[in-house]
Amino acid sequence: MAQFALLNLSLKNLTDWSSVRMNSGLEILNVSHNLLADVSTTFPPSLRVLDLSYNQLGSFNFSLAPSLTQLSLRANHIENLVLTLDTFPANLRLLDLADNPSLQLYVDTTVFEKLTASGFTLLLTSNLTLLQPPSQGKQDERSQTQSSHSSGLSTQTATILALVAVFLLGVCWSICRIWCCRRREDNVYIRGTLCSSLSLPQDRPLHLSPESFNRRGRFG
């Protein structure tokens, strides 16, 4: 059986992979301009170039073709694509993701460095988002939780301190009034009122002396 390095099955109206026969020495596979909705096959380790453009793919598993150097997924229906070091082909140098209108591309730090390197060609018409490392995400989550907890404690502490301050002010006010009343009890005012707000500044205490009593014989 002949071993072909190139297999061109473009424009064949393919809807599945049952009619795609790949030999162990296949290096270039072109299945563009078909009706493929998924990739339900295993590619030979020898495959270097894969053209899946202009199909109806909703996703692609990079681990199915770890030896690729060029991959085209142009003009499909891919919405979310996550690229991590574990599955990203180590030798990939060209990745065409253009014309996937709803595509959101997420990559980790290492893959981001590969995609933006001078020797790499990335064709993209959507946004590229850098994945947050899981450890950093957990750390940020803990920080936010601690911050919220600290904020709650600060508010609670401030409320308690305010209540204590109001209580102490009330106690001080009560002590001052009691002290004022006791000072006034030491003097008998003409108006005959004790600790009364009606007592005027011109009121003077009445001093009783033996001379005035003997002279008048009575108080008055």
PDB file of N, CA and C in Angstrom, residues 48-138:
ATOM      1  N   ARG A  48       2.156  17.019  10.248  1.00  0.00           N
ATOM      2  CA  ARG A  48       2.773  18.309  10.553  1.00  0.00           C
ATOM      3  C   ARG A  48       1.856  19.483  10.200  1.00  0.00           C
ATOM      4  N   VAL A  49       1.088  19.344   9.124  1.00  0.00           N
ATOM      5  CA  VAL A  49       0.231  20.443   8.655  1.00  0.00           C
ATOM      6  C   VAL A  49      -1.213  19.943   8.580  1.00  0.00           C
ATOM      7  N   LEU A  50      -2.129  20.689   9.220  1.00  0.00           N
ATOM      8  CA  LEU A  50      -3.540  20.309   9.232  1.00  0.00           C
ATOM      9  C   LEU A  50      -4.385  21.537   8.895  1.00  0.00           C
ATOM     10  N   ASP A  51      -5.176  21.409   7.830  1.00  0.00           N
ATOM     11  CA  ASP A  51      -6.046  22.503   7.397  1.00  0.00           C
ATOM     12  C   ASP A  51      -7.502  22.105   7.608  1.00  0.00           C
ATOM     13  N   LEU A  52      -8.127  22.718   8.613  1.00  0.00           N
ATOM     14  CA  LEU A  52      -9.530  22.463   8.935  1.00  0.00           C
ATOM     15  C   LEU A  52     -10.386  23.708   8.695  1.00  0.00           C
ATOM     16  N   SER A  53      -9.898  24.599   7.896  1.00  0.00           N
ATOM     17  CA  SER A  53     -10.610  25.861   7.675  1.00  0.00           C
ATOM     18  C   SER A  53     -11.920  25.657   6.917  1.00  0.00           C
ATOM     19  N   TYR A  54     -12.852  26.580   7.165  1.00  0.00           N
ATOM     20  CA  TYR A  54     -14.147  26.594   6.475  1.00  0.00           C
ATOM     21  C   TYR A  54     -14.916  25.293   6.673  1.00  0.00           C
ATOM     22  N   ASN A  55     -15.065  24.941   7.950  1.00  0.00           N
ATOM     23  CA  ASN A  55     -15.927  23.836   8.341  1.00  0.00           C
ATOM     24  C   ASN A  55     -16.938  24.359   9.360  1.00  0.00           C
ATOM     25  N   GLN A  56     -17.474  23.492  10.184  1.00  0.00           N
ATOM     26  CA  GLN A  56     -18.472  23.886  11.182  1.00  0.00           C
ATOM     27  C   GLN A  56     -18.043  23.455  12.584  1.00  0.00           C
ATOM     28  N   LEU A  57     -16.757  23.479  12.822  1.00  0.00           N
ATOM     29  CA  LEU A  57     -16.221  23.033  14.109  1.00  0.00           C
ATOM     30  C   LEU A  57     -16.598  23.997  15.234  1.00  0.00           C
ATOM     31  N   GLY A  58     -16.970  23.413  16.376  1.00  0.00           N
ATOM     32  CA  GLY A  58     -17.255  24.226  17.560  1.00  0.00           C
ATOM     33  C   GLY A  58     -16.113  24.232  18.548  1.00  0.00           C
ATOM     34  N   SER A  59     -15.158  23.312  18.360  1.00  0.00           N
ATOM     35  CA  SER A  59     -14.001  23.236  19.259  1.00  0.00           C
ATOM     36  C   SER A  59     -12.912  22.408  18.578  1.00  0.00           C
ATOM     37  N   PHE A  60     -11.754  22.400  19.236  1.00  0.00           N
ATOM     38  CA  PHE A  60     -10.660  21.570  18.729  1.00  0.00           C
ATOM     39  C   PHE A  60      -9.771  21.178  19.895  1.00  0.00           C
ATOM     40  N   ASN A  61      -9.451  19.878  19.945  1.00  0.00           N
ATOM     41  CA  ASN A  61      -8.594  19.346  20.997  1.00  0.00           C
ATOM     42  C   ASN A  61      -7.163  19.251  20.472  1.00  0.00           C
ATOM     43  N   PHE A  62      -6.301  20.122  20.977  1.00  0.00           N
ATOM     44  CA  PHE A  62      -4.926  20.171  20.472  1.00  0.00           C
ATOM     45  C   PHE A  62      -4.130  18.911  20.808  1.00  0.00           C
ATOM     46  N   SER A  63      -4.552  18.188  21.811  1.00  0.00           N
ATOM     47  CA  SER A  63      -3.817  16.977  22.185  1.00  0.00           C
ATOM     48  C   SER A  63      -3.961  15.867  21.143  1.00  0.00           C
ATOM     49  N   LEU A  64      -4.906  16.002  20.200  1.00  0.00           N
ATOM     50  CA  LEU A  64      -5.087  14.996  19.150  1.00  0.00           C
ATOM     51  C   LEU A  64      -3.980  15.043  18.112  1.00  0.00           C
ATOM     52  N   ALA A  65      -3.303  16.179  18.017  1.00  0.00           N
ATOM     53  CA  ALA A  65      -2.242  16.321  17.004  1.00  0.00           C
ATOM     54  C   ALA A  65      -1.039  17.021  17.631  1.00  0.00           C
ATOM     55  N   PRO A  66      -0.286  16.324  18.458  1.00  0.00           N
ATOM     56  CA  PRO A  66       0.803  16.959  19.214  1.00  0.00           C
ATOM     57  C   PRO A  66       2.026  17.344  18.391  1.00  0.00           C
ATOM     58  N   SER A  67       2.120  16.846  17.152  1.00  0.00           N
ATOM     59  CA  SER A  67       3.322  17.104  16.343  1.00  0.00           C
ATOM     60  C   SER A  67       3.128  18.196  15.297  1.00  0.00           C
ATOM     61  N   LEU A  68       2.017  18.897  15.325  1.00  0.00           N
ATOM     62  CA  LEU A  68       1.733  19.898  14.304  1.00  0.00           C
ATOM     63  C   LEU A  68       2.717  21.068  14.339  1.00  0.00           C
ATOM     64  N   THR A  69       3.022  21.562  13.151  1.00  0.00           N
ATOM     65  CA  THR A  69       3.776  22.814  13.021  1.00  0.00           C
ATOM     66  C   THR A  69       2.889  23.921  12.450  1.00  0.00           C
ATOM     67  N   GLN A  70       1.817  23.529  11.729  1.00  0.00           N
ATOM     68  CA  GLN A  70       0.881  24.499  11.172  1.00  0.00           C
ATOM     69  C   GLN A  70      -0.543  23.971  11.336  1.00  0.00           C
ATOM     70  N   LEU A  71      -1.442  24.854  11.800  1.00  0.00           N
ATOM     71  CA  LEU A  71      -2.838  24.469  11.997  1.00  0.00           C
ATOM     72  C   LEU A  71      -3.740  25.637  11.593  1.00  0.00           C
ATOM     73  N   SER A  72      -4.715  25.329  10.739  1.00  0.00           N
ATOM     74  CA  SER A  72      -5.687  26.346  10.341  1.00  0.00           C
ATOM     75  C   SER A  72      -7.083  25.930  10.785  1.00  0.00           C
ATOM     76  N   LEU A  73      -7.690  26.785  11.610  1.00  0.00           N
ATOM     77  CA  LEU A  73      -9.072  26.606  12.050  1.00  0.00           C
ATOM     78  C   LEU A  73      -9.920  27.796  11.602  1.00  0.00           C
ATOM     79  N   ARG A  74      -9.488  28.439  10.568  1.00  0.00           N
ATOM     80  CA  ARG A  74     -10.156  29.641  10.066  1.00  0.00           C
ATOM     81  C   ARG A  74     -11.604  29.351   9.663  1.00  0.00           C
ATOM     82  N   ALA A  75     -12.467  30.350   9.920  1.00  0.00           N
ATOM     83  CA  ALA A  75     -13.862  30.322   9.455  1.00  0.00           C
ATOM     84  C   ALA A  75     -14.621  29.082   9.916  1.00  0.00           C
ATOM     85  N   ASN A  76     -14.622  28.860  11.230  1.00  0.00           N
ATOM     86  CA  ASN A  76     -15.446  27.822  11.829  1.00  0.00           C
ATOM     87  C   ASN A  76     -16.421  28.488  12.803  1.00  0.00           C
ATOM     88  N   HIS A  77     -16.923  27.727  13.767  1.00  0.00           N
ATOM     89  CA  HIS A  77     -17.859  28.276  14.755  1.00  0.00           C
ATOM     90  C   HIS A  77     -17.307  28.111  16.171  1.00  0.00           C
ATOM     91  N   ILE A  78     -16.020  28.243  16.312  1.00  0.00           N
ATOM     92  CA  ILE A  78     -15.379  28.069  17.621  1.00  0.00           C
ATOM     93  C   ILE A  78     -15.645  29.298  18.483  1.00  0.00           C
ATOM     94  N   GLU A  79     -16.131  29.066  19.694  1.00  0.00           N
ATOM     95  CA  GLU A  79     -16.458  30.174  20.594  1.00  0.00           C
ATOM     96  C   GLU A  79     -15.449  30.323  21.724  1.00  0.00           C
ATOM     97  N   ASN A  80     -15.025  29.212  22.288  1.00  0.00           N
ATOM     98  CA  ASN A  80     -14.063  29.258  23.392  1.00  0.00           C
ATOM     99  C   ASN A  80     -12.928  28.282  23.113  1.00  0.00           C
ATOM    100  N   LEU A  81     -11.718  28.792  23.267  1.00  0.00           N
ATOM    101  CA  LEU A  81     -10.545  27.958  23.035  1.00  0.00           C
ATOM    102  C   LEU A  81      -9.533  28.246  24.138  1.00  0.00           C
ATOM    103  N   VAL A  82      -9.166  27.201  24.868  1.00  0.00           N
ATOM    104  CA  VAL A  82      -8.221  27.338  25.975  1.00  0.00           C
ATOM    105  C   VAL A  82      -6.921  26.648  25.594  1.00  0.00           C
ATOM    106  N   LEU A  83      -5.846  27.400  25.597  1.00  0.00           N
ATOM    107  CA  LEU A  83      -4.535  26.863  25.232  1.00  0.00           C
ATOM    108  C   LEU A  83      -3.629  26.866  26.453  1.00  0.00           C
ATOM    109  N   THR A  84      -3.202  25.669  26.849  1.00  0.00           N
ATOM    110  CA  THR A  84      -2.293  25.538  27.982  1.00  0.00           C
ATOM    111  C   THR A  84      -1.052  24.762  27.552  1.00  0.00           C
ATOM    112  N   LEU A  85      -0.020  24.847  28.338  1.00  0.00           N
ATOM    113  CA  LEU A  85       1.242  24.186  28.003  1.00  0.00           C
ATOM    114  C   LEU A  85       1.078  22.675  27.904  1.00  0.00           C
ATOM    115  N   ASP A  86       0.147  22.095  28.647  1.00  0.00           N
ATOM    116  CA  ASP A  86      -0.038  20.641  28.662  1.00  0.00           C
ATOM    117  C   ASP A  86      -0.501  20.096  27.310  1.00  0.00           C
ATOM    118  N   THR A  87      -1.293  20.862  26.564  1.00  0.00           N
ATOM    119  CA  THR A  87      -1.878  20.364  25.315  1.00  0.00           C
ATOM    120  C   THR A  87      -1.381  21.096  24.072  1.00  0.00           C
ATOM    121  N   PHE A  88      -0.737  22.230  24.240  1.00  0.00           N
ATOM    122  CA  PHE A  88      -0.300  23.015  23.084  1.00  0.00           C
ATOM    123  C   PHE A  88       0.874  22.325  22.393  1.00  0.00           C
ATOM    124  N   PRO A  89       0.786  22.092  21.062  1.00  0.00           N
ATOM    125  CA  PRO A  89       1.881  21.423  20.335  1.00  0.00           C
ATOM    126  C   PRO A  89       3.199  22.184  20.480  1.00  0.00           C
ATOM    127  N   ALA A  90       4.213  21.487  20.899  1.00  0.00           N
ATOM    128  CA  ALA A  90       5.495  22.135  21.197  1.00  0.00           C
ATOM    129  C   ALA A  90       6.138  22.759  19.973  1.00  0.00           C
ATOM    130  N   ASN A  91       5.909  22.181  18.776  1.00  0.00           N
ATOM    131  CA  ASN A  91       6.568  22.666  17.556  1.00  0.00           C
ATOM    132  C   ASN A  91       5.670  23.527  16.670  1.00  0.00           C
ATOM    133  N   LEU A  92       4.499  23.881  17.169  1.00  0.00           N
ATOM    134  CA  LEU A  92       3.575  24.676  16.359  1.00  0.00           C
ATOM    135  C   LEU A  92       4.157  26.065  16.098  1.00  0.00           C
ATOM    136  N   ARG A  93       4.123  26.487  14.831  1.00  0.00           N
ATOM    137  CA  ARG A  93       4.683  27.783  14.444  1.00  0.00           C
ATOM    138  C   ARG A  93       3.661  28.672  13.738  1.00  0.00           C
ATOM    139  N   LEU A  94       2.550  28.096  13.300  1.00  0.00           N
ATOM    140  CA  LEU A  94       1.505  28.891  12.653  1.00  0.00           C
ATOM    141  C   LEU A  94       0.141  28.421  13.143  1.00  0.00           C
ATOM    142  N   LEU A  95      -0.672  29.380  13.605  1.00  0.00           N
ATOM    143  CA  LEU A  95      -2.020  29.071  14.078  1.00  0.00           C
ATOM    144  C   LEU A  95      -2.977  30.112  13.498  1.00  0.00           C
ATOM    145  N   ASP A  96      -3.901  29.630  12.666  1.00  0.00           N
ATOM    146  CA  ASP A  96      -4.868  30.516  12.009  1.00  0.00           C
ATOM    147  C   ASP A  96      -6.239  30.324  12.658  1.00  0.00           C
ATOM    148  N   LEU A  97      -6.679  31.344  13.391  1.00  0.00           N
ATOM    149  CA  LEU A  97      -7.980  31.309  14.066  1.00  0.00           C
ATOM    150  C   LEU A  97      -8.898  32.421  13.576  1.00  0.00           C
ATOM    151  N   ALA A  98      -8.557  33.032  12.466  1.00  0.00           N
ATOM    152  CA  ALA A  98      -9.334  34.163  11.956  1.00  0.00           C
ATOM    153  C   ALA A  98     -10.734  33.733  11.517  1.00  0.00           C
ATOM    154  N   ASP A  99     -11.633  34.720  11.500  1.00  0.00           N
ATOM    155  CA  ASP A  99     -13.005  34.519  11.011  1.00  0.00           C
ATOM    156  C   ASP A  99     -13.795  33.508  11.827  1.00  0.00           C
ATOM    157  N   ASN A 100     -13.523  33.476  13.127  1.00  0.00           N
ATOM    158  CA  ASN A 100     -14.395  32.799  14.085  1.00  0.00           C
ATOM    159  C   ASN A 100     -15.024  33.922  14.919  1.00  0.00           C
ATOM    160  N   PRO A 101     -16.181  34.435  14.493  1.00  0.00           N
ATOM    161  CA  PRO A 101     -16.689  35.697  15.032  1.00  0.00           C
ATOM    162  C   PRO A 101     -16.909  35.737  16.539  1.00  0.00           C
ATOM    163  N   SER A 102     -17.236  34.601  17.150  1.00  0.00           N
ATOM    164  CA  SER A 102     -17.530  34.586  18.590  1.00  0.00           C
ATOM    165  C   SER A 102     -16.387  34.023  19.422  1.00  0.00           C
ATOM    166  N   LEU A 103     -15.228  33.872  18.815  1.00  0.00           N
ATOM    167  CA  LEU A 103     -14.111  33.219  19.497  1.00  0.00           C
ATOM    168  C   LEU A 103     -13.572  34.053  20.655  1.00  0.00           C
ATOM    169  N   GLN A 104     -13.401  33.389  21.793  1.00  0.00           N
ATOM    170  CA  GLN A 104     -12.674  33.936  22.933  1.00  0.00           C
ATOM    171  C   GLN A 104     -11.500  32.996  23.186  1.00  0.00           C
ATOM    172  N   LEU A 105     -10.299  33.520  23.043  1.00  0.00           N
ATOM    173  CA  LEU A 105      -9.090  32.703  23.168  1.00  0.00           C
ATOM    174  C   LEU A 105      -8.440  32.962  24.517  1.00  0.00           C
ATOM    175  N   TYR A 106      -8.257  31.894  25.294  1.00  0.00           N
ATOM    176  CA  TYR A 106      -7.635  31.983  26.611  1.00  0.00           C
ATOM    177  C   TYR A 106      -6.334  31.188  26.591  1.00  0.00           C
ATOM    178  N   VAL A 107      -5.273  31.797  27.049  1.00  0.00           N
ATOM    179  CA  VAL A 107      -3.971  31.128  27.046  1.00  0.00           C
ATOM    180  C   VAL A 107      -3.293  31.331  28.390  1.00  0.00           C
ATOM    181  N   ASP A 108      -2.433  30.380  28.763  1.00  0.00           N
ATOM    182  CA  ASP A 108      -1.648  30.570  29.979  1.00  0.00           C
ATOM    183  C   ASP A 108      -0.383  31.359  29.643  1.00  0.00           C
ATOM    184  N   THR A 109       0.409  31.646  30.664  1.00  0.00           N
ATOM    185  CA  THR A 109       1.568  32.525  30.490  1.00  0.00           C
ATOM    186  C   THR A 109       2.573  31.963  29.494  1.00  0.00           C
ATOM    187  N   THR A 110       2.859  30.670  29.580  1.00  0.00           N
ATOM    188  CA  THR A 110       3.858  30.061  28.699  1.00  0.00           C
ATOM    189  C   THR A 110       3.407  30.074  27.246  1.00  0.00           C
ATOM    190  N   VAL A 111       2.155  29.705  27.005  1.00  0.00           N
ATOM    191  CA  VAL A 111       1.630  29.710  25.637  1.00  0.00           C
ATOM    192  C   VAL A 111       1.565  31.136  25.094  1.00  0.00           C
ATOM    193  N   PHE A 112       1.231  32.076  25.950  1.00  0.00           N
ATOM    194  CA  PHE A 112       1.200  33.476  25.516  1.00  0.00           C
ATOM    195  C   PHE A 112       2.571  33.921  25.006  1.00  0.00           C
ATOM    196  N   GLU A 113       3.612  33.507  25.710  1.00  0.00           N
ATOM    197  CA  GLU A 113       4.969  33.844  25.274  1.00  0.00           C
ATOM    198  C   GLU A 113       5.286  33.211  23.922  1.00  0.00           C
ATOM    199  N   LYS A 114       4.799  31.982  23.692  1.00  0.00           N
ATOM    200  CA  LYS A 114       5.016  31.326  22.402  1.00  0.00           C
ATOM    201  C   LYS A 114       4.274  32.053  21.278  1.00  0.00           C
ATOM    202  N   LEU A 115       3.017  32.410  21.542  1.00  0.00           N
ATOM    203  CA  LEU A 115       2.199  33.048  20.512  1.00  0.00           C
ATOM    204  C   LEU A 115       2.724  34.424  20.115  1.00  0.00           C
ATOM    205  N   THR A 116       3.365  35.098  21.044  1.00  0.00           N
ATOM    206  CA  THR A 116       3.862  36.451  20.775  1.00  0.00           C
ATOM    207  C   THR A 116       5.344  36.479  20.426  1.00  0.00           C
ATOM    208  N   ALA A 117       5.964  35.310  20.302  1.00  0.00           N
ATOM    209  CA  ALA A 117       7.384  35.256  19.930  1.00  0.00           C
ATOM    210  C   ALA A 117       7.555  35.669  18.467  1.00  0.00           C
ATOM    211  N   SER A 118       8.760  36.097  18.127  1.00  0.00           N
ATOM    212  CA  SER A 118       9.027  36.614  16.777  1.00  0.00           C
ATOM    213  C   SER A 118       8.878  35.548  15.693  1.00  0.00           C
ATOM    214  N   GLY A 119       9.115  34.278  16.003  1.00  0.00           N
ATOM    215  CA  GLY A 119       9.040  33.228  14.991  1.00  0.00           C
ATOM    216  C   GLY A 119       7.681  32.582  14.859  1.00  0.00           C
ATOM    217  N   PHE A 120       6.666  33.119  15.578  1.00  0.00           N
ATOM    218  CA  PHE A 120       5.338  32.505  15.556  1.00  0.00           C
ATOM    219  C   PHE A 120       4.376  33.397  14.778  1.00  0.00           C
ATOM    220  N   THR A 121       3.493  32.738  13.977  1.00  0.00           N
ATOM    221  CA  THR A 121       2.470  33.466  13.220  1.00  0.00           C
ATOM    222  C   THR A 121       1.097  33.128  13.783  1.00  0.00           C
ATOM    223  N   LEU A 122       0.433  34.135  14.335  1.00  0.00           N
ATOM    224  CA  LEU A 122      -0.913  33.968  14.882  1.00  0.00           C
ATOM    225  C   LEU A 122      -1.864  34.869  14.106  1.00  0.00           C
ATOM    226  N   LEU A 123      -2.864  34.244  13.480  1.00  0.00           N
ATOM    227  CA  LEU A 123      -3.885  34.994  12.746  1.00  0.00           C
ATOM    228  C   LEU A 123      -5.164  34.951  13.567  1.00  0.00           C
ATOM    229  N   LEU A 124      -5.574  36.137  14.011  1.00  0.00           N
ATOM    230  CA  LEU A 124      -6.665  36.203  14.985  1.00  0.00           C
ATOM    231  C   LEU A 124      -7.463  37.476  14.754  1.00  0.00           C
ATOM    232  N   THR A 125      -8.796  37.354  14.766  1.00  0.00           N
ATOM    233  CA  THR A 125      -9.656  38.527  14.610  1.00  0.00           C
ATOM    234  C   THR A 125     -10.510  38.770  15.847  1.00  0.00           C
ATOM    235  N   SER A 126     -10.183  38.125  16.956  1.00  0.00           N
ATOM    236  CA  SER A 126     -10.926  38.314  18.201  1.00  0.00           C
ATOM    237  C   SER A 126      -9.941  38.627  19.314  1.00  0.00           C
ATOM    238  N   ASN A 127     -10.459  38.698  20.523  1.00  0.00           N
ATOM    239  CA  ASN A 127      -9.629  39.053  21.664  1.00  0.00           C
ATOM    240  C   ASN A 127      -8.862  37.849  22.199  1.00  0.00           C
ATOM    241  N   LEU A 128      -7.676  38.122  22.673  1.00  0.00           N
ATOM    242  CA  LEU A 128      -6.857  37.106  23.331  1.00  0.00           C
ATOM    243  C   LEU A 128      -6.765  37.473  24.801  1.00  0.00           C
ATOM    244  N   THR A 129      -7.161  36.542  25.679  1.00  0.00           N
ATOM    245  CA  THR A 129      -7.169  36.798  27.115  1.00  0.00           C
ATOM    246  C   THR A 129      -6.161  35.900  27.805  1.00  0.00           C
ATOM    247  N   LEU A 130      -5.332  36.502  28.623  1.00  0.00           N
ATOM    248  CA  LEU A 130      -4.327  35.745  29.359  1.00  0.00           C
ATOM    249  C   LEU A 130      -4.968  35.083  30.563  1.00  0.00           C
ATOM    250  N   LEU A 131      -4.834  33.759  30.627  1.00  0.00           N
ATOM    251  CA  LEU A 131      -5.393  33.024  31.757  1.00  0.00           C
ATOM    252  C   LEU A 131      -4.677  33.390  33.038  1.00  0.00           C
ATOM    253  N   GLN A 132      -5.437  33.485  34.133  1.00  0.00           N
ATOM    254  CA  GLN A 132      -4.837  33.740  35.431  1.00  0.00           C
ATOM    255  C   GLN A 132      -4.396  32.412  36.023  1.00  0.00           C
ATOM    256  N   PRO A 133      -3.141  32.316  36.475  1.00  0.00           N
ATOM    257  CA  PRO A 133      -2.690  31.071  37.092  1.00  0.00           C
ATOM    258  C   PRO A 133      -3.592  30.690  38.256  1.00  0.00           C
ATOM    259  N   PRO A 134      -3.936  29.386  38.406  1.00  0.00           N
ATOM    260  CA  PRO A 134      -4.831  28.963  39.478  1.00  0.00           C
ATOM    261  C   PRO A 134      -4.375  29.398  40.855  1.00  0.00           C
ATOM    262  N   SER A 135      -3.061  29.299  41.126  1.00  0.00           N
ATOM    263  CA  SER A 135      -2.557  29.671  42.449  1.00  0.00           C
ATOM    264  C   SER A 135      -2.792  31.139  42.726  1.00  0.00           C
ATOM    265  N   GLN A 136      -2.581  31.982  41.672  1.00  0.00           N
ATOM    266  CA  GLN A 136      -2.793  33.409  41.831  1.00  0.00           C
ATOM    267  C   GLN A 136      -4.263  33.709  42.042  1.00  0.00           C
ATOM    268  N   GLY A 137      -5.125  32.973  41.315  1.00  0.00           N
ATOM    269  CA  GLY A 137      -6.553  33.172  41.476  1.00  0.00           C
ATOM    270  C   GLY A 137      -7.006  32.864  42.893  1.00  0.00           C
ATOM    271  N   LYS A 138      -6.484  31.761  43.461  1.00  0.00           N
ATOM    272  CA  LYS A 138      -6.841  31.409  44.829  1.00  0.00           C
ATOM    273  C   LYS A 138      -6.315  32.442  45.809  1.00  0.00           C
TER     274      LYS A 138
END
